[in-house]
């Protein structure tokens, strides 16, 4: 246990609050997972890196974290207002595969991305389609308590029945009612949301029997039902991206409050978006995958480094220049650490300063800046190494696992020569030098901005 008090910004109270867990040194953490109808983009991954940093900070403070993440493989409609096609069925139609096939495929691709980014595995990963009965039971409880009504296309939650509906987002219900822009269909109030949707005349690939007819669960109910199953009626932290504040998390709070008469989670934390050219990265709009960064010659951990340079509650603007800078700095940091001798001690003053930053709402930019202060400090080289490796438990950059690869001078010279030929447009000659480098047992990986790396084959 450390001396520094943990403080997190709680979206519910809009305040920085000391963290107080329900159970001693135990944390129940629920992170909303991906909707698996397409590849995750680097924006999604920024959110999961934020979750991972939070988890690492809790663990370093001595907490045992029970981390649950769902996989949304049914029920997330194209519009968050409960209209339009199910994203899974739409993805299946476009990709000429079954909804079940794309769910499995994109879930695996997502989990592989997490691994490449050194994100610690959740304690429990649970799929919505494997918890249909739990969701039906949840809706039945809401029905018994009088919070639901039926329309021709489903069972809806009546948000008027909860006086403080919308408190997370500070929703202005009157304002919403005055200028209804929401697709109301048969909903009684614009904020009402679907708990169960009927298949209707269409045959769906993913559908189940229920007391109300054949259909599928709404998006919000899956998280509430699974969170309750694995973490109980009230747990410590519920986390997701900022877009979850006005709809998804607002509705989760409502249905849990209605069913259990209690707040679902004590702390609500939200990661801000990654943008590109001032536009949010999204699966349906401008997207960018981790795989593309790799194809451009960058390591996934360079992206991890990049995300640590901004606070989770600010938007981060992605640029290739920024990523190239992160890659270069990460490499410099590794070189530095490998050149330091082992066997030192963690410097207590730097440790205290570090904990001060990370424990105050995960101030990673300041924690990262401290790395360079340690490197430039007067402390023993071996102590520098131990201190930096201690920091890396939070950064997750695998700094301790680095093996120094010495590139022979001749290979270095050839790579520079090849680069200069490429810049002159003499590509055939550049290719033949690439072959010579390969013959030495190394390969050159081109990346953006005239950068390249040399790695053993
Ligand atoms: P989804 O797969 O769309 O359900 O989203 C998975 C997670 O990524 C959610 O927590 C979203 O809030 C989050 N997210 C979506 N877009 C972005 C973005 N551009 N930047 C950061 N997080 C995002
Ligand atoms: Zn959720």
Short mmCIF file of C-alpha atoms and ligand atoms in Angstrom, two decimals:
data_model
loop_
_atom_site.label_atom_id
_atom_site.label_comp_id
_atom_site.label_asym_id
_atom_site.label_seq_id
_atom_site.Cartn_x
_atom_site.Cartn_y
_atom_site.Cartn_z
CA UNK A 1 0.00 0.00 0.00
CA UNK A 2 1.30 3.46 -0.81
CA UNK A 3 1.01 6.72 1.07
CA UNK A 4 -0.45 8.66 -1.83
CA UNK A 5 -4.23 8.85 -1.90
CA UNK A 6 -5.81 7.72 -5.13
CA UNK A 7 -8.11 10.24 -6.74
CA UNK A 8 -10.23 9.82 -9.82
CA UNK A 9 -12.48 12.17 -11.73
CA UNK A 10 -16.00 10.84 -11.36
CA UNK A 11 -18.24 11.83 -14.27
CA UNK A 12 -21.27 11.34 -12.01
CA UNK A 13 -20.25 14.13 -9.62
CA UNK A 14 -18.05 16.03 -12.12
CA UNK A 15 -15.38 16.07 -9.44
CA UNK A 16 -12.05 14.65 -8.56
CA UNK A 17 -12.82 12.26 -5.71
CA UNK A 18 -10.68 10.19 -3.36
CA UNK A 19 -11.04 6.55 -4.33
CA UNK A 20 -12.70 4.41 -1.72
CA UNK A 21 -13.36 0.80 -2.68
CA UNK A 22 -16.33 -1.23 -1.44
CA UNK A 23 -14.19 -4.17 -0.33
CA UNK A 24 -10.78 -3.64 1.27
CA UNK A 25 -8.10 -3.65 -1.45
CA UNK A 26 -10.51 -5.12 -3.98
CA UNK A 27 -11.95 -3.39 -6.98
CA UNK A 28 -14.82 -4.46 -9.19
CA UNK A 29 -14.25 -2.85 -12.59
CA UNK A 30 -16.62 -3.09 -15.54
CA UNK A 31 -15.38 -1.84 -18.90
CA UNK A 32 -17.78 -1.69 -21.84
CA UNK A 33 -16.36 -3.85 -24.58
CA UNK A 34 -16.34 -3.57 -28.37
CA UNK A 35 -19.16 -4.13 -30.82
CA UNK A 36 -17.66 -6.83 -32.99
CA UNK A 37 -19.04 -6.17 -36.47
CA UNK A 38 -15.78 -4.72 -37.78
CA UNK A 39 -12.13 -4.26 -36.79
CA UNK A 40 -11.41 -2.09 -33.76
CA UNK A 41 -9.78 1.22 -34.70
CA UNK A 42 -6.99 2.97 -32.86
CA UNK A 43 -9.60 5.24 -31.20
CA UNK A 44 -11.31 2.25 -29.60
CA UNK A 45 -7.88 1.00 -28.59
CA UNK A 46 -7.08 4.32 -26.91
CA UNK A 47 -10.04 3.66 -24.61
CA UNK A 48 -8.80 0.14 -23.78
CA UNK A 49 -5.31 1.51 -23.12
CA UNK A 50 -6.89 3.95 -20.68
CA UNK A 51 -8.71 1.06 -18.95
CA UNK A 52 -5.41 -0.83 -18.79
CA UNK A 53 -3.56 2.13 -17.28
CA UNK A 54 -6.26 2.52 -14.65
CA UNK A 55 -6.05 -1.18 -13.83
CA UNK A 56 -2.26 -1.07 -13.54
CA UNK A 57 -2.46 1.97 -11.25
CA UNK A 58 -4.96 0.18 -9.01
CA UNK A 59 -2.78 -2.91 -8.91
CA UNK A 60 0.34 -0.93 -8.06
CA UNK A 61 -1.61 0.55 -5.17
CA UNK A 62 -2.21 -2.96 -3.87
CA UNK A 63 -5.73 -3.57 -5.17
CA UNK A 64 -6.85 -6.87 -6.59
CA UNK A 65 -8.88 -5.91 -9.64
CA UNK A 66 -11.79 -8.01 -10.82
CA UNK A 67 -12.01 -6.68 -14.36
CA UNK A 68 -15.01 -7.62 -16.47
CA UNK A 69 -15.30 -6.72 -20.14
CA UNK A 70 -18.25 -7.60 -22.35
CA UNK A 71 -18.28 -8.35 -26.04
CA UNK A 72 -21.28 -6.76 -27.76
CA UNK A 73 -22.16 -9.36 -30.34
CA UNK A 74 -25.86 -8.54 -30.66
CA UNK A 75 -28.32 -5.71 -30.14
CA UNK A 76 -26.27 -2.55 -30.82
CA UNK A 77 -28.35 -0.76 -33.43
CA UNK A 78 -26.97 1.58 -36.05
CA UNK A 79 -28.62 4.48 -34.22
CA UNK A 80 -28.14 4.83 -30.47
CA UNK A 81 -31.79 5.96 -30.42
CA UNK A 82 -32.90 2.32 -30.92
CA UNK A 83 -33.73 2.56 -34.57
CA UNK A 84 -32.08 1.13 -37.66
CA UNK A 85 -30.50 -2.20 -38.28
CA UNK A 86 -28.51 -4.24 -35.77
CA UNK A 87 -24.81 -3.50 -36.48
CA UNK A 88 -24.04 -7.23 -36.43
CA UNK A 89 -26.72 -8.18 -38.97
CA UNK A 90 -25.73 -5.24 -41.16
CA UNK A 91 -22.03 -6.19 -40.98
CA UNK A 92 -22.94 -9.77 -41.88
CA UNK A 93 -24.99 -8.66 -44.88
CA UNK A 94 -22.22 -6.41 -46.23
CA UNK A 95 -19.47 -8.98 -45.66
CA UNK A 96 -21.51 -11.94 -46.99
CA UNK A 97 -20.90 -13.92 -43.83
CA UNK A 98 -23.13 -14.97 -40.97
CA UNK A 99 -23.50 -12.67 -37.97
CA UNK A 100 -22.03 -15.45 -35.82
CA UNK A 101 -18.98 -15.75 -38.07
CA UNK A 102 -18.20 -12.05 -38.05
CA UNK A 103 -18.68 -11.89 -34.28
CA UNK A 104 -16.07 -14.60 -33.70
CA UNK A 105 -13.71 -13.20 -36.29
CA UNK A 106 -13.70 -9.58 -35.07
CA UNK A 107 -13.63 -10.59 -31.43
CA UNK A 108 -10.42 -12.57 -32.06
CA UNK A 109 -8.93 -9.69 -34.07
CA UNK A 110 -9.75 -7.30 -31.21
CA UNK A 111 -8.24 -9.56 -28.55
CA UNK A 112 -5.09 -9.93 -30.68
CA UNK A 113 -4.81 -6.11 -30.85
CA UNK A 114 -5.06 -5.90 -27.06
CA UNK A 115 -2.24 -8.39 -26.75
CA UNK A 116 -0.06 -6.51 -29.22
CA UNK A 117 -0.54 -3.39 -27.14
CA UNK A 118 0.45 -5.21 -23.97
CA UNK A 119 -2.99 -4.72 -22.45
CA UNK A 120 -3.56 -7.02 -19.48
CA UNK A 121 -6.36 -9.54 -20.04
CA UNK A 122 -9.66 -8.88 -18.24
CA UNK A 123 -10.46 -11.35 -15.46
CA UNK A 124 -13.70 -12.16 -17.30
CA UNK A 125 -14.65 -11.54 -20.93
CA UNK A 126 -18.34 -12.20 -21.52
CA UNK A 127 -20.47 -12.22 -24.67
CA UNK A 128 -23.95 -10.73 -24.82
CA UNK A 129 -25.23 -13.70 -26.84
CA UNK A 130 -24.20 -16.08 -24.06
CA UNK A 131 -26.17 -14.18 -21.42
CA UNK A 132 -29.62 -13.94 -22.96
CA UNK A 133 -31.39 -15.57 -20.02
CA UNK A 134 -29.79 -13.12 -17.56
CA UNK A 135 -31.00 -10.24 -19.72
CA UNK A 136 -34.53 -11.64 -19.93
CA UNK A 137 -34.65 -12.04 -16.14
CA UNK A 138 -33.42 -8.46 -15.69
CA UNK A 139 -36.19 -7.16 -17.97
CA UNK A 140 -38.77 -9.29 -16.13
CA UNK A 141 -37.75 -7.63 -12.84
CA UNK A 142 -38.16 -4.21 -14.42
CA UNK A 143 -41.55 -5.27 -15.76
CA UNK A 144 -42.68 -6.47 -12.31
CA UNK A 145 -41.71 -3.11 -10.86
CA UNK A 146 -43.71 -1.24 -13.50
CA UNK A 147 -40.88 0.41 -15.43
CA UNK A 148 -41.63 -1.05 -18.85
CA UNK A 149 -44.21 -0.77 -21.62
CA UNK A 150 -44.75 -2.58 -24.87
CA UNK A 151 -44.97 -1.16 -28.38
CA UNK A 152 -45.39 -2.98 -31.66
CA UNK A 153 -41.61 -3.36 -32.00
CA UNK A 154 -40.45 -4.14 -28.48
CA UNK A 155 -40.37 -3.64 -24.73
CA UNK A 156 -39.25 -0.19 -23.64
CA UNK A 157 -37.98 1.38 -20.43
CA UNK A 158 -40.15 4.29 -19.29
CA UNK A 159 -37.63 6.96 -18.30
CA UNK A 160 -40.36 9.24 -16.87
CA UNK A 161 -40.76 6.78 -14.00
CA UNK A 162 -37.30 7.71 -12.67
CA UNK A 163 -37.19 11.30 -11.42
CA UNK A 164 -33.41 11.62 -11.70
CA UNK A 165 -33.08 9.98 -15.12
CA UNK A 166 -30.15 11.48 -17.02
CA UNK A 167 -28.14 12.64 -14.01
CA UNK A 168 -24.86 11.26 -15.39
CA UNK A 169 -25.12 13.31 -18.54
CA UNK A 170 -26.96 16.17 -16.82
CA UNK A 171 -29.54 15.71 -19.52
CA UNK A 172 -32.01 18.49 -19.93
CA UNK A 173 -35.20 16.48 -20.28
CA UNK A 174 -37.36 19.55 -20.77
CA UNK A 175 -35.07 20.75 -23.54
CA UNK A 176 -35.21 17.35 -25.13
CA UNK A 177 -38.97 17.27 -24.97
CA UNK A 178 -39.29 20.74 -26.43
CA UNK A 179 -37.26 20.10 -29.52
CA UNK A 180 -37.79 16.44 -30.26
CA UNK A 181 -35.20 15.36 -32.76
CA UNK A 182 -35.22 11.74 -31.64
CA UNK A 183 -36.95 9.15 -33.81
CA UNK A 184 -39.90 8.59 -31.46
CA UNK A 185 -41.77 5.84 -33.31
CA UNK A 186 -44.15 4.60 -30.61
CA UNK A 187 -41.94 5.62 -27.70
CA UNK A 188 -43.69 7.58 -24.97
CA UNK A 189 -40.73 9.86 -24.26
CA UNK A 190 -37.65 10.68 -26.35
CA UNK A 191 -35.27 9.22 -23.77
CA UNK A 192 -37.10 5.88 -23.43
CA UNK A 193 -35.01 3.00 -24.68
CA UNK A 194 -35.46 -0.56 -25.87
CA UNK A 195 -34.95 -3.47 -23.50
CA UNK A 196 -36.11 -6.15 -25.93
CA UNK A 197 -36.79 -5.76 -29.65
CA UNK A 198 -39.07 -8.07 -31.62
CA UNK A 199 -37.76 -9.71 -34.75
CA UNK A 200 -41.04 -8.71 -36.37
CA UNK A 201 -41.69 -10.00 -39.82
CA UNK A 202 -37.99 -10.36 -40.61
CA UNK A 203 -36.10 -13.53 -39.89
CA UNK A 204 -32.95 -12.56 -38.03
CA UNK A 205 -29.80 -14.62 -37.70
CA UNK A 206 -29.55 -13.81 -34.01
CA UNK A 207 -32.89 -14.16 -32.23
CA UNK A 208 -34.27 -15.85 -29.14
CA UNK A 209 -37.54 -16.82 -27.53
CA UNK A 210 -38.65 -14.59 -24.68
CA UNK A 211 -41.81 -14.08 -22.60
CA UNK A 212 -42.68 -11.21 -24.99
CA UNK A 213 -42.02 -12.93 -28.29
CA UNK A 214 -39.05 -13.81 -30.51
CA UNK A 215 -36.44 -11.10 -30.67
CA UNK A 216 -33.17 -9.85 -29.23
CA UNK A 217 -32.00 -7.74 -26.29
CA UNK A 218 -31.40 -3.98 -26.42
CA UNK A 219 -27.80 -2.84 -26.15
CA UNK A 220 -27.84 -1.39 -22.62
CA UNK A 221 -29.39 -4.36 -20.87
CA UNK A 222 -26.48 -6.66 -21.71
CA UNK A 223 -23.98 -4.66 -19.68
CA UNK A 224 -26.27 -4.28 -16.68
CA UNK A 225 -27.15 -7.97 -16.64
CA UNK A 226 -23.57 -9.18 -17.03
CA UNK A 227 -22.09 -6.61 -14.63
CA UNK A 228 -24.57 -7.71 -11.97
CA UNK A 229 -23.83 -11.38 -12.59
CA UNK A 230 -20.07 -11.01 -12.25
CA UNK A 231 -19.66 -7.99 -9.97
CA UNK A 232 -22.89 -7.72 -7.96
CA UNK A 233 -25.59 -5.05 -7.79
CA UNK A 234 -23.16 -2.28 -6.85
CA UNK A 235 -19.49 -2.34 -7.77
CA UNK A 236 -16.65 0.16 -7.80
CA UNK A 237 -15.88 1.50 -11.29
CA UNK A 238 -17.75 1.54 -14.58
CA UNK A 239 -15.70 2.77 -17.49
CA UNK A 240 -15.97 3.47 -21.21
CA UNK A 241 -15.50 6.11 -23.89
CA UNK A 242 -17.03 9.59 -23.62
CA UNK A 243 -19.80 8.73 -26.08
CA UNK A 244 -21.25 6.40 -23.44
CA UNK A 245 -22.13 9.30 -21.12
CA UNK A 246 -25.40 10.54 -22.68
CA UNK A 247 -26.97 7.25 -23.76
CA UNK A 248 -25.42 3.91 -22.88
CA UNK A 249 -24.24 4.61 -19.33
CA UNK A 250 -27.18 6.90 -18.62
CA UNK A 251 -29.52 4.05 -19.49
CA UNK A 252 -27.52 1.53 -17.52
CA UNK A 253 -27.74 3.70 -14.43
CA UNK A 254 -31.51 4.04 -14.95
CA UNK A 255 -32.30 0.37 -15.36
CA UNK A 256 -30.10 -0.68 -12.40
CA UNK A 257 -31.54 2.04 -10.17
CA UNK A 258 -35.03 0.91 -11.15
CA UNK A 259 -34.35 -2.78 -10.55
CA UNK A 260 -32.19 -2.65 -7.44
CA UNK A 261 -32.89 0.76 -5.94
CA UNK A 262 -29.13 1.32 -5.81
CA UNK A 263 -26.46 3.03 -7.83
CA UNK A 264 -24.82 0.50 -10.18
CA UNK A 265 -21.24 1.78 -9.74
CA UNK A 266 -19.70 4.31 -7.39
CA UNK A 267 -17.27 5.79 -9.93
CA UNK A 268 -17.95 6.45 -13.60
CA UNK A 269 -14.89 7.17 -15.70
CA UNK A 270 -14.73 8.13 -19.36
CA UNK A 271 -11.90 8.26 -21.84
CA UNK A 272 -11.98 11.03 -24.42
CA UNK A 273 -11.82 10.45 -28.13
CA UNK A 274 -8.94 10.05 -30.47
CA UNK A 275 -9.47 12.35 -33.43
CA UNK A 276 -7.90 12.57 -36.80
CA UNK A 277 -8.00 15.87 -38.71
CA UNK A 278 -10.39 17.20 -36.06
CA UNK A 279 -12.82 14.40 -36.73
CA UNK A 280 -13.48 11.50 -34.38
CA UNK A 281 -12.18 8.17 -35.57
CA UNK A 282 -15.10 5.82 -36.01
CA UNK A 283 -15.82 2.47 -37.58
CA UNK A 284 -18.37 3.97 -39.93
CA UNK A 285 -16.39 7.10 -40.85
CA UNK A 286 -12.65 7.79 -40.84
CA UNK A 287 -11.05 4.68 -39.40
CA UNK A 288 -7.49 3.57 -38.78
CA UNK A 289 -6.42 0.17 -37.58
CA UNK A 290 -3.46 -0.89 -35.48
CA UNK A 291 -2.55 -3.16 -38.37
CA UNK A 292 -2.10 -0.08 -40.61
CA UNK A 293 0.34 1.41 -38.13
CA UNK A 294 2.31 -1.83 -38.21
CA UNK A 295 2.26 -1.85 -42.01
CA UNK A 296 3.76 1.63 -41.91
CA UNK A 297 6.64 0.22 -39.86
CA UNK A 298 5.58 1.26 -36.37
CA UNK A 299 5.47 -0.93 -33.31
CA UNK A 300 2.13 -1.22 -31.47
CA UNK A 301 3.97 -0.07 -28.35
CA UNK A 302 4.88 3.19 -30.08
CA UNK A 303 1.15 3.83 -30.30
CA UNK A 304 0.86 2.95 -26.62
CA UNK A 305 3.59 5.50 -25.91
CA UNK A 306 1.75 8.10 -27.97
CA UNK A 307 -1.44 7.66 -25.94
CA UNK A 308 0.51 8.16 -22.71
CA UNK A 309 1.54 11.64 -23.86
CA UNK A 310 -1.98 13.00 -23.34
CA UNK A 311 -4.35 12.89 -20.40
CA UNK A 312 -7.26 10.50 -20.82
CA UNK A 313 -9.70 13.36 -20.30
CA UNK A 314 -8.45 15.34 -23.27
CA UNK A 315 -8.94 14.61 -26.91
CA UNK A 316 -5.88 13.26 -28.62
CA UNK A 317 -5.25 14.18 -32.19
CA UNK A 318 -3.60 11.42 -34.19
CA UNK A 319 -0.87 12.33 -36.66
CA UNK A 320 1.80 10.26 -38.37
CA UNK A 321 4.39 12.81 -37.25
CA UNK A 322 3.27 12.31 -33.64
CA UNK A 323 3.51 8.54 -34.01
CA UNK A 324 6.96 8.78 -35.62
CA UNK A 325 8.07 10.95 -32.70
CA UNK A 326 6.69 8.43 -30.20
CA UNK A 327 8.48 5.57 -31.98
CA UNK A 328 11.75 7.45 -31.97
CA UNK A 329 11.48 8.40 -28.31
CA UNK A 330 10.53 4.86 -27.31
CA UNK A 331 13.59 3.55 -29.10
CA UNK A 332 15.82 6.12 -27.42
CA UNK A 333 14.35 5.18 -24.05
CA UNK A 334 15.01 1.50 -24.61
CA UNK A 335 18.57 2.15 -25.72
CA UNK A 336 19.10 4.20 -22.61
CA UNK A 337 17.64 1.57 -20.29
CA UNK A 338 19.58 -1.31 -21.82
CA UNK A 339 22.80 0.65 -21.41
CA UNK A 340 22.18 1.00 -17.64
CA UNK A 341 23.50 -1.64 -15.23
CA UNK A 342 21.09 -3.86 -13.27
CA UNK A 343 21.02 -4.48 -9.52
CA UNK A 344 20.02 -1.03 -8.24
CA UNK A 345 17.23 0.20 -5.99
CA UNK A 346 14.10 2.16 -6.76
CA UNK A 347 14.76 5.79 -5.87
CA UNK A 348 12.28 6.67 -3.13
CA UNK A 349 11.94 10.35 -4.04
CA UNK A 350 11.26 9.69 -7.68
CA UNK A 351 8.88 6.89 -6.70
CA UNK A 352 6.88 9.25 -4.50
CA UNK A 353 6.75 11.87 -7.25
CA UNK A 354 5.65 9.25 -9.75
CA UNK A 355 2.88 7.96 -7.48
CA UNK A 356 1.77 11.54 -6.95
CA UNK A 357 1.21 11.90 -10.70
CA UNK A 358 -0.38 8.58 -11.51
CA UNK A 359 -2.57 8.52 -8.41
CA UNK A 360 -4.00 11.94 -9.18
CA UNK A 361 -6.41 10.89 -11.89
CA UNK A 362 -3.78 9.13 -14.00
CA UNK A 363 -1.61 12.03 -14.99
CA UNK A 364 0.41 10.06 -17.49
CA UNK A 365 1.95 13.01 -19.36
CA UNK A 366 3.62 14.15 -16.15
CA UNK A 367 4.59 10.61 -15.21
CA UNK A 368 6.20 10.23 -18.62
CA UNK A 369 8.07 13.51 -18.30
CA UNK A 370 9.52 12.20 -15.04
CA UNK A 371 11.22 9.40 -16.96
CA UNK A 372 13.53 11.89 -18.61
CA UNK A 373 14.14 13.67 -15.30
CA UNK A 374 15.29 10.34 -13.84
CA UNK A 375 17.57 9.70 -16.81
CA UNK A 376 19.17 13.11 -16.52
CA UNK A 377 19.41 12.99 -12.71
CA UNK A 378 22.52 12.39 -10.61
CA UNK A 379 21.30 9.13 -9.04
CA UNK A 380 23.28 5.91 -9.52
CA UNK A 381 22.89 4.40 -13.01
CA UNK A 382 21.67 1.08 -11.57
CA UNK A 383 19.09 2.93 -9.45
CA UNK A 384 17.93 4.75 -12.57
CA UNK A 385 17.27 1.42 -14.23
CA UNK A 386 15.35 0.01 -11.28
CA UNK A 387 13.31 3.20 -10.97
CA UNK A 388 12.44 3.24 -14.66
CA UNK A 389 11.47 -0.43 -14.65
CA UNK A 390 9.26 0.29 -11.65
CA UNK A 391 7.54 3.04 -13.68
CA UNK A 392 7.09 0.63 -16.56
CA UNK A 393 4.66 -1.44 -14.51
CA UNK A 394 2.28 1.41 -15.30
CA UNK A 395 3.47 2.38 -18.76
CA UNK A 396 3.36 -1.22 -20.02
CA UNK A 397 6.03 -0.50 -22.61
CA UNK A 398 7.91 -3.71 -21.85
CA UNK A 399 11.08 -1.77 -21.22
CA UNK A 400 12.54 -4.60 -19.16
CA UNK A 401 12.24 -7.14 -21.95
CA UNK A 402 14.33 -5.23 -24.43
CA UNK A 403 17.32 -7.04 -25.85
CA UNK A 404 19.81 -4.76 -27.46
CA UNK A 405 20.38 -5.62 -31.09
CA UNK A 406 23.60 -4.23 -32.45
CA UNK A 407 23.33 -3.48 -36.13
CA UNK A 408 26.71 -3.96 -37.86
CA UNK A 409 28.22 -0.75 -39.28
CA UNK A 410 28.18 -2.14 -42.81
CA UNK A 411 24.41 -2.85 -42.61
CA UNK A 412 23.84 0.62 -41.20
CA UNK A 413 25.85 2.13 -44.07
CA UNK A 414 23.94 0.14 -46.69
CA UNK A 415 20.61 1.21 -45.20
CA UNK A 416 21.59 4.87 -45.39
CA UNK A 417 22.76 4.42 -48.97
CA UNK A 418 19.46 2.75 -49.86
CA UNK A 419 17.50 5.55 -48.27
CA UNK A 420 19.37 8.15 -50.27
CA UNK A 421 18.82 6.20 -53.53
CA UNK A 422 15.11 6.00 -52.77
CA UNK A 423 14.96 9.73 -52.25
CA UNK A 424 16.52 10.21 -55.66
CA UNK A 425 13.92 7.90 -57.18
CA UNK A 426 16.54 5.25 -58.05
CA UNK A 427 14.31 2.41 -56.87
CA UNK A 428 15.97 -0.50 -58.73
CA UNK A 429 19.33 0.25 -57.16
CA UNK A 430 17.66 0.72 -53.77
CA UNK A 431 16.03 -2.71 -54.14
CA UNK A 432 19.32 -4.38 -54.90
CA UNK A 433 20.80 -2.87 -51.72
CA UNK A 434 17.82 -4.18 -49.78
CA UNK A 435 18.80 -7.67 -51.01
CA UNK A 436 22.38 -7.15 -49.85
CA UNK A 437 21.08 -6.17 -46.41
CA UNK A 438 18.91 -9.30 -46.38
CA UNK A 439 21.99 -11.37 -47.17
CA UNK A 440 23.55 -9.99 -43.99
CA UNK A 441 20.53 -11.31 -42.07
CA UNK A 442 18.75 -7.98 -41.55
CA UNK A 443 15.76 -6.28 -43.09
CA UNK A 444 14.86 -2.65 -43.53
CA UNK A 445 11.32 -1.68 -42.62
CA UNK A 446 10.15 1.50 -44.23
CA UNK A 447 7.83 3.76 -42.36
CA UNK A 448 6.28 7.15 -42.86
CA UNK A 449 8.24 10.34 -42.89
CA UNK A 450 11.40 8.90 -44.34
CA UNK A 451 12.05 6.88 -41.22
CA UNK A 452 13.08 3.29 -41.32
CA UNK A 453 14.05 0.58 -38.89
CA UNK A 454 16.52 -2.24 -39.26
CA UNK A 455 15.66 -5.52 -37.61
CA UNK A 456 17.15 -9.03 -37.67
CA UNK A 457 15.24 -11.23 -40.12
P1 LIG B 1 -17.63 0.21 -29.92
O1 LIG B 1 -16.87 -0.93 -30.50
O2 LIG B 1 -18.10 1.19 -30.93
O3 LIG B 1 -18.77 -0.29 -29.05
O4 LIG B 1 -16.64 1.03 -29.00
C1 LIG B 1 -15.76 0.43 -28.09
C2 LIG B 1 -15.18 1.50 -27.15
O5 LIG B 1 -14.41 2.45 -27.90
C3 LIG B 1 -16.24 2.29 -26.41
O6 LIG B 1 -15.83 2.45 -25.05
C4 LIG B 1 -16.26 3.63 -27.13
O7 LIG B 1 -16.66 4.66 -26.28
C5 LIG B 1 -14.80 3.77 -27.52
N1 LIG B 1 -14.55 4.66 -28.69
C6 LIG B 1 -15.25 4.74 -29.86
N2 LIG B 1 -14.69 5.64 -30.70
C7 LIG B 1 -13.60 6.15 -30.06
C8 LIG B 1 -12.60 7.13 -30.39
N3 LIG B 1 -12.57 7.77 -31.56
N4 LIG B 1 -11.63 7.40 -29.47
C9 LIG B 1 -11.63 6.76 -28.28
N5 LIG B 1 -12.54 5.82 -27.91
C10 LIG B 1 -13.51 5.52 -28.77
ZN1 LIG B 2 -21.67 -1.24 -21.80
#
